[in-house]
Amino acid sequence: MLEIIARLANVAEGQYGHVTEAQAAAVGASPDDVVRLLQARVTEPVVDGVFRLRGGGRHPHPRLFAQWLLLDPERNGWERRNPQSGVVSHRAALRVHALGDWPGPTVEFTLAPGVAPHQAEGVQFHSAQLESDEWQVVAGLPVTSPGRTLGDLAVNSHADREALGRLAAAILRRSLATHQDLVRALNRCDPPQGGAKQLEDLLATQGGDL
C-alpha cells in the first residue's frame, strides 16, 4: 500500500493534492485500494470521482478544481492544453478572481465548440471559442480574464445594470483590466451593443468617475 500511496502522491503533487479515480487506476490503484485509503483517512472525498490526499496541498476552490479535473479525468492537470481543456467562466470566474459571489452555479465552464461536456450535477457549461487574451491561469485553473468574464455576464446573466457596473468598476479599480480591455471584451461578447457605449453606461451607474 505504501507503494500505491507514493504513486498517488506523484500525481497529487501537481494537482493540489487531488487525484481522479481514473488517474488512480492508471498508476495501479484498484477501486478497493481507493476505498481502503479513504477508510484509513489517508484520503478524503472532494466530489464524486475525485479524492484528495490529506498530506497534499489544498486548493482555494477544491470542488471547482476537482470538477475541472473531471473534464478530462485520465489526463494530469499539467499535461492539458488550455483553453481546449475547458476554462472556468461566468460566476465561477468571479469567485476565482475574488470579484464577488453572485447567485448561481458555483461551477461553470466554457468549452470549445464541439466539445461534449460530462454530466455532473450542479455544473453549468457554455460553448465559445476563447482567444488567447481572454483567459489566464489562476491557482492552476484556466479561467476567463476579468474582461471576458464581464462580457459573458453582460450577455448571459440576468444581472442588473448596477451589479454589472459595480463589477466593471471593481475590475478597473484593482487594475485587473484597462478601459480598452473591457471595451474590447464587451465588443466581442455583444457586438451590436457597442463596447464603448456599454461600458460608459455601466460605469454611469457608479457615478462614471473611473
Short mmCIF file of C-alpha atoms in Angstrom, two decimals:
data_model
loop_
_atom_site.label_atom_id
_atom_site.label_comp_id
_atom_site.label_asym_id
_atom_site.label_seq_id
_atom_site.Cartn_x
_atom_site.Cartn_y
_atom_site.Cartn_z
CA MET A 1 0.00 0.00 0.00
CA LEU A 2 2.90 2.36 0.65
CA GLU A 3 3.92 1.98 -2.99
CA ILE A 4 0.40 2.86 -4.11
CA ILE A 5 0.38 5.93 -1.87
CA ALA A 6 3.74 7.02 -3.30
CA ARG A 7 2.41 6.72 -6.86
CA LEU A 8 -0.72 8.68 -5.98
CA ALA A 9 1.40 11.33 -4.32
CA ASN A 10 3.35 11.82 -7.53
CA VAL A 11 0.10 12.63 -9.32
CA ALA A 12 -1.33 14.68 -6.46
CA GLU A 13 1.78 16.85 -6.13
CA GLY A 14 0.96 18.81 -9.27
CA GLN A 15 -2.79 18.93 -8.59
CA TYR A 16 -3.09 20.48 -5.13
CA GLY A 17 -3.36 17.03 -3.60
CA HIS A 18 -6.23 15.99 -5.90
CA VAL A 19 -6.40 12.72 -7.82
CA THR A 20 -9.19 11.45 -10.03
CA GLU A 21 -10.24 7.83 -9.76
CA ALA A 22 -9.19 7.38 -13.40
CA GLN A 23 -5.72 8.75 -12.62
CA ALA A 24 -5.52 6.45 -9.59
CA ALA A 25 -6.34 3.45 -11.75
CA ALA A 26 -3.66 4.49 -14.24
CA VAL A 27 -0.97 4.23 -11.55
CA GLY A 28 -2.20 0.87 -10.32
CA ALA A 29 -4.64 1.75 -7.53
CA SER A 30 -7.68 -0.51 -7.62
CA PRO A 31 -11.14 0.64 -6.52
CA ASP A 32 -10.62 -1.40 -3.34
CA ASP A 33 -7.33 0.42 -2.72
CA VAL A 34 -9.12 3.75 -3.08
CA VAL A 35 -11.77 2.67 -0.56
CA ARG A 36 -9.17 1.44 1.93
CA LEU A 37 -7.24 4.69 1.74
CA LEU A 38 -10.44 6.62 2.36
CA GLN A 39 -11.32 4.42 5.34
CA ALA A 40 -7.81 4.88 6.72
CA ARG A 41 -8.24 8.67 6.34
CA VAL A 42 -5.19 8.87 4.10
CA THR A 43 -7.51 10.49 1.57
CA GLU A 44 -10.77 12.44 1.67
CA PRO A 45 -13.50 12.79 -0.97
CA VAL A 46 -13.85 16.07 -2.84
CA VAL A 47 -16.53 15.31 -5.44
CA ASP A 48 -17.72 12.04 -6.93
CA GLY A 49 -14.74 10.70 -8.86
CA VAL A 50 -12.06 12.84 -7.19
CA PHE A 51 -10.31 12.48 -3.85
CA ARG A 52 -7.56 14.40 -2.09
CA LEU A 53 -4.50 13.13 -0.27
CA ARG A 54 -4.67 14.65 3.19
CA GLY A 55 -0.95 15.32 3.26
CA GLY A 56 -1.07 17.16 -0.07
CA GLY A 57 -1.79 20.74 -0.99
CA ARG A 58 -5.16 22.41 -0.66
CA HIS A 59 -6.72 24.37 -3.50
CA PRO A 60 -8.59 27.58 -2.61
CA HIS A 61 -11.56 26.28 -4.65
CA PRO A 62 -11.36 22.49 -4.19
CA ARG A 63 -14.70 21.49 -5.70
CA LEU A 64 -14.18 23.73 -8.72
CA PHE A 65 -10.67 22.36 -9.26
CA ALA A 66 -11.94 18.79 -8.88
CA GLN A 67 -14.68 19.34 -11.46
CA TRP A 68 -12.12 20.81 -13.84
CA LEU A 69 -10.02 17.66 -13.45
CA LEU A 70 -13.10 15.61 -14.33
CA LEU A 71 -13.39 17.37 -17.70
CA ASP A 72 -10.55 15.06 -18.78
CA PRO A 73 -10.24 12.62 -15.87
CA GLU A 74 -7.43 10.47 -17.23
CA ARG A 75 -5.08 13.33 -18.14
CA ASN A 76 -2.94 15.02 -15.49
CA GLY A 77 -3.70 18.69 -14.98
CA TRP A 78 -0.23 19.86 -16.01
CA GLU A 79 -0.45 17.93 -19.29
CA ARG A 80 -3.62 19.58 -20.55
CA ARG A 81 -3.82 22.02 -23.43
CA ASN A 82 -5.61 25.19 -22.50
CA PRO A 83 -8.14 26.51 -23.28
CA GLN A 84 -9.22 23.31 -25.03
CA SER A 85 -9.28 21.55 -21.66
CA GLY A 86 -12.15 23.75 -20.50
CA VAL A 87 -11.99 27.15 -18.80
CA VAL A 88 -13.64 28.34 -15.59
CA SER A 89 -16.02 31.12 -16.55
CA HIS A 90 -19.01 33.30 -15.68
CA ARG A 91 -19.95 33.39 -11.97
CA ALA A 92 -17.32 30.77 -11.09
CA ALA A 93 -14.66 33.00 -12.67
CA LEU A 94 -15.82 35.89 -10.47
CA ARG A 95 -15.06 33.80 -7.40
CA VAL A 96 -11.63 32.79 -8.66
CA HIS A 97 -10.77 36.44 -9.34
CA ALA A 98 -12.26 37.40 -5.92
CA LEU A 99 -14.65 39.79 -7.66
CA GLY A 100 -17.82 38.73 -5.88
CA ASP A 101 -20.12 35.84 -5.19
CA TRP A 102 -23.15 36.21 -7.42
CA PRO A 103 -26.11 33.85 -7.06
CA GLY A 104 -25.98 30.88 -9.40
CA PRO A 105 -23.86 27.80 -10.07
CA THR A 106 -20.57 27.68 -8.20
CA VAL A 107 -19.07 25.60 -11.00
CA GLU A 108 -19.23 26.92 -14.59
CA PHE A 109 -17.01 26.15 -17.55
CA THR A 110 -16.68 27.35 -21.11
CA LEU A 111 -15.82 24.58 -23.56
CA ALA A 112 -14.68 24.90 -27.15
CA PRO A 113 -17.46 24.38 -29.72
CA GLY A 114 -18.00 20.70 -30.41
CA VAL A 115 -16.59 19.52 -27.09
CA ALA A 116 -19.17 17.42 -25.25
CA PRO A 117 -19.45 18.18 -21.52
CA HIS A 118 -19.55 15.43 -18.93
CA GLN A 119 -22.76 15.22 -16.97
CA ALA A 120 -22.39 16.49 -13.42
CA GLU A 121 -24.99 17.80 -11.03
CA GLY A 122 -24.62 21.48 -10.26
CA VAL A 123 -22.17 22.13 -13.11
CA GLN A 124 -23.13 24.52 -15.90
CA PHE A 125 -21.44 24.54 -19.31
CA HIS A 126 -21.15 27.19 -22.03
CA SER A 127 -19.71 26.92 -25.53
CA ALA A 128 -17.36 29.51 -27.03
CA GLN A 129 -14.01 29.80 -28.76
CA LEU A 130 -11.76 31.84 -26.49
CA GLU A 131 -8.92 33.98 -27.83
CA SER A 132 -5.50 33.85 -26.17
CA ASP A 133 -6.11 37.14 -24.32
CA GLU A 134 -9.49 36.01 -22.97
CA TRP A 135 -8.23 33.53 -20.40
CA GLN A 136 -5.40 33.13 -17.92
CA VAL A 137 -4.23 30.68 -15.26
CA VAL A 138 -5.09 31.39 -11.63
CA ALA A 139 -4.18 28.87 -8.91
CA GLY A 140 -3.62 26.19 -11.52
CA LEU A 141 -7.00 26.77 -13.16
CA PRO A 142 -7.58 28.20 -16.61
CA VAL A 143 -10.12 30.97 -16.05
CA THR A 144 -11.64 33.63 -18.27
CA SER A 145 -9.98 37.03 -17.93
CA PRO A 146 -11.81 39.67 -15.88
CA GLY A 147 -12.81 41.45 -19.09
CA ARG A 148 -14.15 38.32 -20.77
CA THR A 149 -15.97 37.44 -17.54
CA LEU A 150 -17.69 40.82 -17.52
CA GLY A 151 -18.66 40.37 -21.17
CA ASP A 152 -20.04 36.89 -20.56
CA LEU A 153 -22.14 38.04 -17.64
CA ALA A 154 -23.40 41.09 -19.52
CA VAL A 155 -24.72 38.80 -22.26
CA ASN A 156 -25.68 35.61 -20.49
CA SER A 157 -26.83 36.50 -16.99
CA HIS A 158 -29.83 38.23 -15.52
CA ALA A 159 -27.65 40.62 -13.53
CA ASP A 160 -28.98 44.15 -13.40
CA ARG A 161 -27.00 47.04 -14.83
CA GLU A 162 -25.96 48.33 -11.43
CA ALA A 163 -24.44 44.95 -10.47
CA LEU A 164 -22.56 44.84 -13.76
CA GLY A 165 -21.45 48.43 -13.19
CA ARG A 166 -20.07 47.54 -9.77
CA LEU A 167 -18.18 44.66 -11.36
CA ALA A 168 -16.70 46.84 -14.11
CA ALA A 169 -15.69 49.46 -11.57
CA ALA A 170 -14.06 46.85 -9.33
CA ILE A 171 -12.06 45.43 -12.24
CA LEU A 172 -10.77 48.90 -13.13
CA ARG A 173 -10.07 49.89 -9.52
CA ARG A 174 -7.98 46.78 -8.96
CA SER A 175 -6.18 47.25 -12.30
CA LEU A 176 -7.25 43.78 -13.43
CA ALA A 177 -8.01 45.24 -16.87
CA THR A 178 -7.93 48.60 -18.64
CA HIS A 179 -10.83 50.52 -20.13
CA GLN A 180 -9.65 49.34 -23.54
CA ASP A 181 -9.62 45.71 -22.36
CA LEU A 182 -13.21 45.98 -21.15
CA VAL A 183 -14.40 47.72 -24.30
CA ARG A 184 -12.78 45.01 -26.43
CA ALA A 185 -14.31 42.26 -24.31
CA LEU A 186 -17.79 43.77 -24.46
CA ASN A 187 -17.45 44.23 -28.22
CA ARG A 188 -16.54 40.57 -28.67
CA CYS A 189 -19.33 39.27 -26.46
CA ASP A 190 -22.08 41.59 -27.65
CA PRO A 191 -21.06 43.46 -30.83
CA PRO A 192 -24.47 45.05 -31.55
CA GLN A 193 -24.40 46.93 -28.24
CA GLY A 194 -21.04 48.59 -28.87
CA GLY A 195 -18.45 48.05 -26.16
CA ALA A 196 -17.54 51.68 -25.52
CA LYS A 197 -21.14 52.82 -25.05
CA GLN A 198 -21.99 49.77 -22.97
CA LEU A 199 -19.05 50.33 -20.62
CA GLU A 200 -19.93 54.02 -20.32
CA ASP A 201 -23.50 53.09 -19.36
CA LEU A 202 -22.32 50.53 -16.81
CA LEU A 203 -19.88 52.92 -15.15
CA ALA A 204 -22.56 55.63 -15.11
CA THR A 205 -24.45 53.50 -12.59
CA GLN A 206 -21.45 54.00 -10.26
CA GLY A 207 -21.02 57.70 -10.91
CA GLY A 208 -18.93 57.27 -14.07
CA ASP A 209 -15.73 58.58 -12.48
CA LEU A 210 -13.42 55.70 -13.46
#
